[in-house]
mmCIF file of C-alpha atoms and ligand atoms in Angstrom:
data_model
loop_
_atom_site.group_PDB
_atom_site.id
_atom_site.type_symbol
_atom_site.label_atom_id
_atom_site.label_comp_id
_atom_site.label_asym_id
_atom_site.label_seq_id
_atom_site.Cartn_x
_atom_site.Cartn_y
_atom_site.Cartn_z
ATOM 1 C CA MET C 818 99.512 115.174 135.162
ATOM 2 C CA SER C 819 98.475 112.123 133.079
ATOM 3 C CA PHE C 820 100.892 109.486 132.244
ATOM 4 C CA PHE C 821 100.877 110.793 128.582
ATOM 5 C CA THR C 822 101.607 114.205 129.626
ATOM 6 C CA SER C 823 104.261 113.487 132.209
ATOM 7 C CA PHE C 824 105.526 110.969 129.607
ATOM 8 C CA PHE C 825 105.844 113.063 126.610
ATOM 9 C CA LYS C 826 107.005 116.019 129.117
ATOM 10 C CA LYS C 827 110.272 113.971 130.033
ATOM 11 C CA ASN C 828 111.030 112.659 127.189
ATOM 12 C CA GLN C 829 110.350 116.338 125.373
ATOM 13 C CA VAL C 830 108.323 114.625 122.770
ATOM 14 C CA ASP C 831 106.858 117.622 121.395
ATOM 15 C CA ILE C 832 104.170 115.731 119.441
ATOM 16 C CA ASP C 833 100.103 116.413 119.150
ATOM 17 C CA LYS C 834 98.996 113.545 121.328
ATOM 18 C CA ASN C 835 95.426 114.414 119.963
ATOM 19 C CA ASN C 836 96.294 113.673 116.686
ATOM 20 C CA LEU C 837 98.229 110.950 116.521
ATOM 21 C CA PRO C 838 98.143 108.501 113.655
ATOM 22 C CA ARG C 839 95.586 105.288 114.793
ATOM 23 C CA HIS C 840 97.788 102.857 112.412
ATOM 24 C CA ILE C 841 101.301 103.144 111.222
ATOM 25 C CA ALA C 842 102.866 100.637 108.914
ATOM 26 C CA ILE C 843 106.504 100.504 108.039
ATOM 27 C CA ILE C 844 108.478 99.301 105.138
ATOM 28 C CA MET C 845 111.509 97.908 107.504
ATOM 29 C CA ASP C 846 114.271 98.701 104.429
ATOM 30 C CA GLY C 847 117.854 98.738 104.510
ATOM 31 C CA ASN C 848 119.322 96.003 106.634
ATOM 32 C CA GLY C 849 121.629 94.724 104.003
ATOM 33 C CA ARG C 850 122.786 98.092 102.977
ATOM 34 C CA TRP C 851 123.346 98.667 106.515
ATOM 35 C CA ALA C 852 125.895 95.361 106.891
ATOM 36 C CA LYS C 853 127.928 96.236 103.556
ATOM 37 C CA LYS C 854 128.705 100.258 105.069
ATOM 38 C CA ARG C 855 130.030 97.809 107.853
ATOM 39 C CA GLY C 856 131.767 95.273 105.724
ATOM 40 C CA LEU C 857 129.425 92.704 107.668
ATOM 41 C CA PRO C 858 127.788 89.889 106.312
ATOM 42 C CA ARG C 859 123.836 90.990 105.434
ATOM 43 C CA ASN C 860 122.538 88.387 107.735
ATOM 44 C CA ALA C 861 124.312 90.993 110.525
ATOM 45 C CA GLY C 862 122.134 93.668 109.180
ATOM 46 C CA HIS C 863 119.072 91.633 109.361
ATOM 47 C CA ARG C 864 119.624 91.027 113.697
ATOM 48 C CA GLU C 865 120.193 94.597 113.973
ATOM 49 C CA GLY C 866 117.242 95.775 112.275
ATOM 50 C CA SER C 867 115.365 92.782 114.501
ATOM 51 C CA ASN C 868 116.772 95.093 117.407
ATOM 52 C CA ALA C 869 115.542 98.377 116.107
ATOM 53 C CA LEU C 870 112.136 96.876 115.682
ATOM 54 C CA LYS C 871 111.867 95.255 119.050
ATOM 55 C CA ASN C 872 112.789 99.258 120.162
ATOM 56 C CA ILE C 873 109.875 100.648 117.873
ATOM 57 C CA VAL C 874 107.242 98.515 119.135
ATOM 58 C CA VAL C 875 107.643 99.251 122.501
ATOM 59 C CA PHE C 876 108.513 103.009 121.976
ATOM 60 C CA SER C 877 105.177 103.332 119.786
ATOM 61 C CA ASP C 878 103.000 101.623 122.234
ATOM 62 C CA LYS C 879 104.426 104.087 124.565
ATOM 63 C CA ILE C 880 103.300 107.027 122.613
ATOM 64 C CA GLY C 881 100.004 105.875 122.174
ATOM 65 C CA ILE C 882 99.850 104.441 118.945
ATOM 66 C CA LYS C 883 97.323 101.756 118.518
ATOM 67 C CA TYR C 884 98.183 99.360 115.522
ATOM 68 C CA LEU C 885 101.803 99.252 114.048
ATOM 69 C CA THR C 886 101.970 97.260 111.151
ATOM 70 C CA VAL C 887 105.433 95.869 109.915
ATOM 71 C CA TYR C 888 106.792 94.596 106.639
ATOM 72 C CA ALA C 889 109.222 91.879 107.596
ATOM 73 C CA PHE C 890 109.018 89.497 104.803
ATOM 74 C CA SER C 891 107.333 89.707 101.123
ATOM 75 C CA THR C 892 105.858 87.309 98.799
ATOM 76 C CA GLU C 893 108.871 88.289 96.488
ATOM 77 C CA ASN C 894 111.731 87.888 99.431
ATOM 78 C CA TRP C 895 111.868 84.076 98.862
ATOM 79 C CA LYS C 896 113.967 84.821 95.940
ATOM 80 C CA ARG C 897 117.037 85.735 97.870
ATOM 81 C CA PRO C 898 119.559 82.588 98.351
ATOM 82 C CA LYS C 899 118.525 80.239 100.629
ATOM 83 C CA SER C 900 120.881 81.145 103.368
ATOM 84 C CA GLU C 901 119.810 84.270 103.755
ATOM 85 C CA VAL C 902 116.229 83.705 103.897
ATOM 86 C CA ASP C 903 117.112 81.083 106.277
ATOM 87 C CA ALA C 904 118.557 83.162 108.828
ATOM 88 C CA LEU C 905 115.331 85.638 108.191
ATOM 89 C CA MET C 906 113.186 82.858 109.392
ATOM 90 C CA GLY C 907 115.356 81.971 112.483
ATOM 91 C CA LEU C 908 115.599 85.773 113.240
ATOM 92 C CA LEU C 909 111.480 86.125 113.121
ATOM 93 C CA LEU C 910 111.051 82.900 115.062
ATOM 94 C CA GLU C 911 113.445 84.128 117.904
ATOM 95 C CA TYR C 912 111.252 87.384 117.529
ATOM 96 C CA LEU C 913 108.075 85.389 118.192
ATOM 97 C CA LYS C 914 109.549 83.310 120.638
ATOM 98 C CA ASN C 915 110.828 86.445 122.995
ATOM 99 C CA ALA C 916 107.565 88.141 122.762
ATOM 100 C CA GLU C 917 106.399 86.493 125.342
ATOM 101 C CA ARG C 918 108.834 87.714 127.969
ATOM 102 C CA GLU C 919 109.134 91.199 126.093
ATOM 103 C CA LEU C 920 105.503 91.882 124.779
ATOM 104 C CA HIS C 921 103.128 90.523 126.171
ATOM 105 C CA GLY C 922 103.656 91.792 129.690
ATOM 106 C CA LYS C 923 103.754 95.172 127.763
ATOM 107 C CA ASN C 924 99.865 94.277 126.810
ATOM 108 C CA ILE C 925 101.169 93.892 123.625
ATOM 109 C CA ARG C 926 99.200 92.185 120.936
ATOM 110 C CA ILE C 927 100.907 90.517 118.256
ATOM 111 C CA ARG C 928 99.555 88.926 115.033
ATOM 112 C CA VAL C 929 100.865 88.053 111.433
ATOM 113 C CA ILE C 930 99.529 88.982 108.661
ATOM 114 C CA GLY C 931 100.230 86.773 105.062
ATOM 115 C CA ASP C 932 100.429 83.690 103.371
ATOM 116 C CA VAL C 933 101.152 81.406 106.982
ATOM 117 C CA ASN C 934 100.590 77.701 105.872
ATOM 118 C CA GLY C 935 103.346 78.962 103.202
ATOM 119 C CA LEU C 936 105.873 79.364 106.355
ATOM 120 C CA PRO C 937 107.972 76.680 107.989
ATOM 121 C CA GLU C 938 106.338 74.384 110.537
ATOM 122 C CA ASP C 939 108.157 75.885 113.661
ATOM 123 C CA ILE C 940 106.975 79.395 112.477
ATOM 124 C CA LYS C 941 103.687 78.519 111.977
ATOM 125 C CA LYS C 942 103.181 76.857 115.592
ATOM 126 C CA GLU C 943 104.695 79.741 117.344
ATOM 127 C CA ILE C 944 102.443 82.275 115.475
ATOM 128 C CA ALA C 945 100.005 80.286 116.616
ATOM 129 C CA ARG C 946 100.763 80.332 120.217
ATOM 130 C CA VAL C 947 101.778 84.055 120.440
ATOM 131 C CA ASP C 948 98.130 84.975 118.567
ATOM 132 C CA LYS C 949 96.601 82.888 121.344
ATOM 133 C CA LEU C 950 98.704 84.232 124.012
ATOM 134 C CA THR C 951 98.488 88.040 123.646
ATOM 135 C CA ALA C 952 94.976 87.832 121.685
ATOM 136 C CA LYS C 953 93.098 89.633 124.647
ATOM 137 C CA ASN C 954 95.841 92.541 124.894
ATOM 138 C CA THR C 955 94.293 95.600 124.833
ATOM 139 C CA GLY C 956 97.882 97.747 124.035
ATOM 140 C CA LEU C 957 99.253 98.455 120.767
ATOM 141 C CA SER C 958 98.141 95.855 118.238
ATOM 142 C CA LEU C 959 101.595 94.426 116.369
ATOM 143 C CA ASN C 960 101.201 93.383 112.714
ATOM 144 C CA ILE C 961 103.982 91.559 111.713
ATOM 145 C CA ALA C 962 103.684 91.051 107.870
ATOM 146 C CA LEU C 963 105.165 87.831 106.952
ATOM 147 C CA ASN C 964 104.892 85.860 103.272
ATOM 148 C CA TYR C 965 102.758 89.075 102.982
ATOM 149 C CA GLY C 966 102.193 90.428 99.395
ATOM 150 C CA SER C 967 99.225 92.830 98.781
ATOM 151 C CA ARG C 968 98.294 91.447 95.707
ATOM 152 C CA ASN C 969 98.559 87.707 96.716
ATOM 153 C CA GLU C 970 95.979 89.198 99.601
ATOM 154 C CA ILE C 971 93.486 90.836 97.068
ATOM 155 C CA VAL C 972 93.674 87.549 94.717
ATOM 156 C CA ASN C 973 92.599 85.362 97.992
ATOM 157 C CA ALA C 974 89.869 87.817 98.716
ATOM 158 C CA VAL C 975 88.286 87.416 95.176
ATOM 159 C CA LYS C 976 88.415 83.908 95.665
ATOM 160 C CA SER C 977 86.426 84.002 98.640
ATOM 161 C CA LEU C 978 83.930 86.136 97.122
ATOM 162 C CA CYS C 979 83.618 83.844 94.160
ATOM 163 C CA VAL C 980 82.747 81.038 96.464
ATOM 164 C CA ASP C 981 80.272 82.881 98.009
ATOM 165 C CA VAL C 982 78.602 84.247 95.131
ATOM 166 C CA LYS C 983 78.538 80.508 93.778
ATOM 167 C CA ASN C 984 77.188 78.812 97.016
ATOM 168 C CA GLY C 985 74.708 81.648 96.627
ATOM 169 C CA ARG C 986 75.604 83.368 100.092
ATOM 170 C CA LEU C 987 76.368 86.391 98.081
ATOM 171 C CA SER C 988 74.929 87.869 94.884
ATOM 172 C CA VAL C 989 77.326 89.949 92.283
ATOM 173 C CA LYS C 990 75.486 93.306 93.091
ATOM 174 C CA ASP C 991 75.747 93.564 96.614
ATOM 175 C CA ILE C 992 79.624 93.226 96.079
ATOM 176 C CA ASP C 993 81.217 96.520 97.134
ATOM 177 C CA GLU C 994 84.314 97.865 99.076
ATOM 178 C CA ASP C 995 83.609 96.564 102.722
ATOM 179 C CA SER C 996 83.208 93.074 101.128
ATOM 180 C CA ILE C 997 86.573 93.023 99.384
ATOM 181 C CA ALA C 998 88.076 94.642 102.667
ATOM 182 C CA GLY C 999 86.526 92.442 104.971
ATOM 183 C CA ARG C 1000 88.177 89.655 103.076
ATOM 184 C CA LEU C 1001 91.959 91.167 103.894
ATOM 185 C CA TYR C 1002 94.005 90.671 106.323
ATOM 186 C CA THR C 1003 93.424 93.551 108.032
ATOM 187 C CA PHE C 1004 89.781 93.164 108.154
ATOM 188 C CA ASP C 1005 89.372 94.147 111.258
ATOM 189 C CA MET C 1006 92.100 97.317 111.600
ATOM 190 C CA PRO C 1007 91.670 100.522 110.622
ATOM 191 C CA ASP C 1008 93.774 101.812 107.110
ATOM 192 C CA PRO C 1009 97.083 103.001 107.819
ATOM 193 C CA ASP C 1010 97.196 106.622 108.437
ATOM 194 C CA LEU C 1011 100.760 106.752 107.917
ATOM 195 C CA ILE C 1012 103.519 104.452 105.980
ATOM 196 C CA ILE C 1013 106.898 104.534 106.680
ATOM 197 C CA ARG C 1014 109.675 103.573 104.196
ATOM 198 C CA THR C 1015 113.621 103.709 105.446
ATOM 199 C CA SER C 1016 116.677 103.372 103.262
ATOM 200 C CA GLY C 1017 115.882 105.815 100.341
ATOM 201 C CA GLU C 1018 113.828 103.845 98.263
ATOM 202 C CA LYS C 1019 110.421 105.441 97.252
ATOM 203 C CA ARG C 1020 108.482 102.639 96.225
ATOM 204 C CA ILE C 1021 105.859 100.720 97.648
ATOM 205 C CA SER C 1022 107.037 96.839 97.070
ATOM 206 C CA ASN C 1023 103.444 95.174 96.964
ATOM 207 C CA PHE C 1024 102.423 96.215 100.631
ATOM 208 C CA LEU C 1025 98.821 97.023 101.685
ATOM 209 C CA LEU C 1026 97.587 98.143 98.140
ATOM 210 C CA TRP C 1027 94.279 98.603 98.430
ATOM 211 C CA GLN C 1028 94.456 99.735 102.506
ATOM 212 C CA SER C 1029 97.012 102.362 101.494
ATOM 213 C CA ALA C 1030 94.590 104.680 99.329
ATOM 214 C CA TYR C 1031 94.379 107.479 101.458
ATOM 215 C CA THR C 1032 97.883 107.146 103.559
ATOM 216 C CA GLU C 1033 100.112 109.217 103.978
ATOM 217 C CA PHE C 1034 103.649 108.514 102.852
ATOM 218 C CA TRP C 1035 107.250 109.351 104.529
ATOM 219 C CA PHE C 1036 110.487 108.238 103.283
ATOM 220 C CA THR C 1037 113.600 108.324 105.038
ATOM 221 C CA ASP C 1038 117.580 107.584 103.748
ATOM 222 C CA VAL C 1039 117.937 106.122 107.230
ATOM 223 C CA LEU C 1040 118.802 102.650 107.199
ATOM 224 C CA TRP C 1041 116.325 99.977 109.242
ATOM 225 C CA PRO C 1042 118.745 99.102 111.885
ATOM 226 C CA ASP C 1043 119.675 102.934 112.804
ATOM 227 C CA PHE C 1044 116.289 103.834 112.802
ATOM 228 C CA LYS C 1045 115.059 105.093 116.478
ATOM 229 C CA ASP C 1046 112.405 106.970 118.183
ATOM 230 C CA ASN C 1047 113.619 110.092 117.088
ATOM 231 C CA HIS C 1048 112.854 109.077 113.861
ATOM 232 C CA LEU C 1049 109.272 107.981 114.424
ATOM 233 C CA ILE C 1050 108.807 111.629 115.699
ATOM 234 C CA GLU C 1051 109.986 113.306 113.352
ATOM 235 C CA ALA C 1052 107.965 111.314 110.885
ATOM 236 C CA ILE C 1053 104.785 112.060 113.240
ATOM 237 C CA LYS C 1054 105.155 115.578 113.257
ATOM 238 C CA GLU C 1055 105.506 115.335 109.250
ATOM 239 C CA TYR C 1056 102.430 113.645 109.313
ATOM 240 C CA GLN C 1057 100.861 116.010 112.143
ATOM 241 C CA SER C 1058 101.191 118.485 109.629
ATOM 242 C CA ARG C 1059 99.847 117.196 106.583
ATOM 243 C CA HIS C 1060 96.407 118.605 105.421
ATOM 244 C CA ARG C 1061 94.186 115.086 104.863
ATOM 245 C CA ARG C 1062 91.375 115.405 101.906
ATOM 246 C CA PHE C 1063 90.088 112.267 101.149
ATOM 247 C CA GLY C 1064 88.916 113.758 97.967
ATOM 248 C CA GLY C 1065 87.271 116.661 99.684
ATOM 249 C CA ALA C 1066 88.058 120.344 99.217
HETATM 250 C C1 IPE A 474 115.071 94.804 104.527
HETATM 251 O O1 IPE A 474 116.294 95.200 104.276
HETATM 252 C C2 IPE A 474 114.912 93.357 105.169
HETATM 253 C C3 IPE A 474 113.611 92.720 104.001
HETATM 254 C C4 IPE A 474 113.388 92.578 103.113
HETATM 255 C C5 IPE A 474 113.517 90.788 104.730
HETATM 256 P P1 IPE A 474 116.891 94.219 102.931
HETATM 257 O O2 IPE A 474 117.555 92.789 103.062
HETATM 258 O O3 IPE A 474 116.139 94.479 101.916
HETATM 259 O O4 IPE A 474 118.279 95.276 102.976
HETATM 260 P P2 IPE A 474 118.632 96.405 101.675
HETATM 261 O O5 IPE A 474 117.567 97.026 100.575
HETATM 262 O O6 IPE A 474 119.086 95.093 100.690
HETATM 263 O O7 IPE A 474 119.645 96.778 101.588
HETATM 264 C C1 IPE A 475 110.457 95.118 100.966
HETATM 265 O O1 IPE A 475 111.757 95.208 100.619
HETATM 266 C C2 IPE A 475 110.077 94.061 101.855
HETATM 267 C C3 IPE A 475 110.300 93.703 102.736
HETATM 268 C C4 IPE A 475 110.953 95.328 103.706
HETATM 269 C C5 IPE A 475 110.075 92.741 104.205
HETATM 270 P P1 IPE A 475 112.781 94.986 99.611
HETATM 271 O O2 IPE A 475 114.288 94.959 99.938
HETATM 272 O O3 IPE A 475 112.491 93.352 99.500
HETATM 273 O O4 IPE A 475 112.193 95.519 98.404
HETATM 274 P P2 IPE A 475 112.545 96.170 96.912
HETATM 275 O O5 IPE A 475 113.154 94.775 95.841
HETATM 276 O O6 IPE A 475 113.527 96.914 96.835
HETATM 277 O O7 IPE A 475 111.818 96.131 96.327
HETATM 278 MG MG1 MG A 476 115.687 96.055 100.697
#
């Protein structure tokens, strides 16, 4: 019995392992409401959210997902009170620091997508370290979207195209979808097959706008800190029941 067959059997994971989404992206929303419901400060929700993420990363890898992109901090999240932004940055730094012990050994690759230059120095340093450390890992690719905004990403791609045109490296008639996709943070990844958003909100909030042209969406009322393996399985099962047409008949 192969590792996967036995793992799926033992854990009663009844998903079709031959039709897994290659790339899952998650908008991890609802930390604040999770805390409020318990009379706790919002930052307690963020801490619990970070724990939920640790679990889902390891589980996704176990069931054979190749790419997992998680929305951790948007370009718009700077609008929050400084104390909350500081707490989020602290948790992200801690997450990256622990990644070596908890994820590198599991052959997981960790990258950050987003405007890294706009992040505090200590986080920038840690991102570079973890990126280098895990660059050759061949298990799950975890992309943490940090200071990420899809419109900003597209603006940067357009700027880079303009520079190439101006310098004569590219002619306008050769600009196509690949020349844009190749200038996004996700240039070497497949588009997400499935986007999950927790907490009952049904919007995209500036996440992977270009990349989600044909993505399947799955929404749940579960708040992110409560999101567990069984919820991911439920999302994958629903994904597997859908018929993706990509504009075809
Ligand atoms: C998601 O939870 C985490 C981030 C956006 C950083 P929220 O903090 O948005 O939680 P709610 O939406 O207020 O409940
Ligand atoms: C989206 O959640 C960003 C992250 C999960 C990091 P928000 O809570 O910031 O989104 P809105 O403001 O409800 O659209
Ligand atoms: Mg929110």
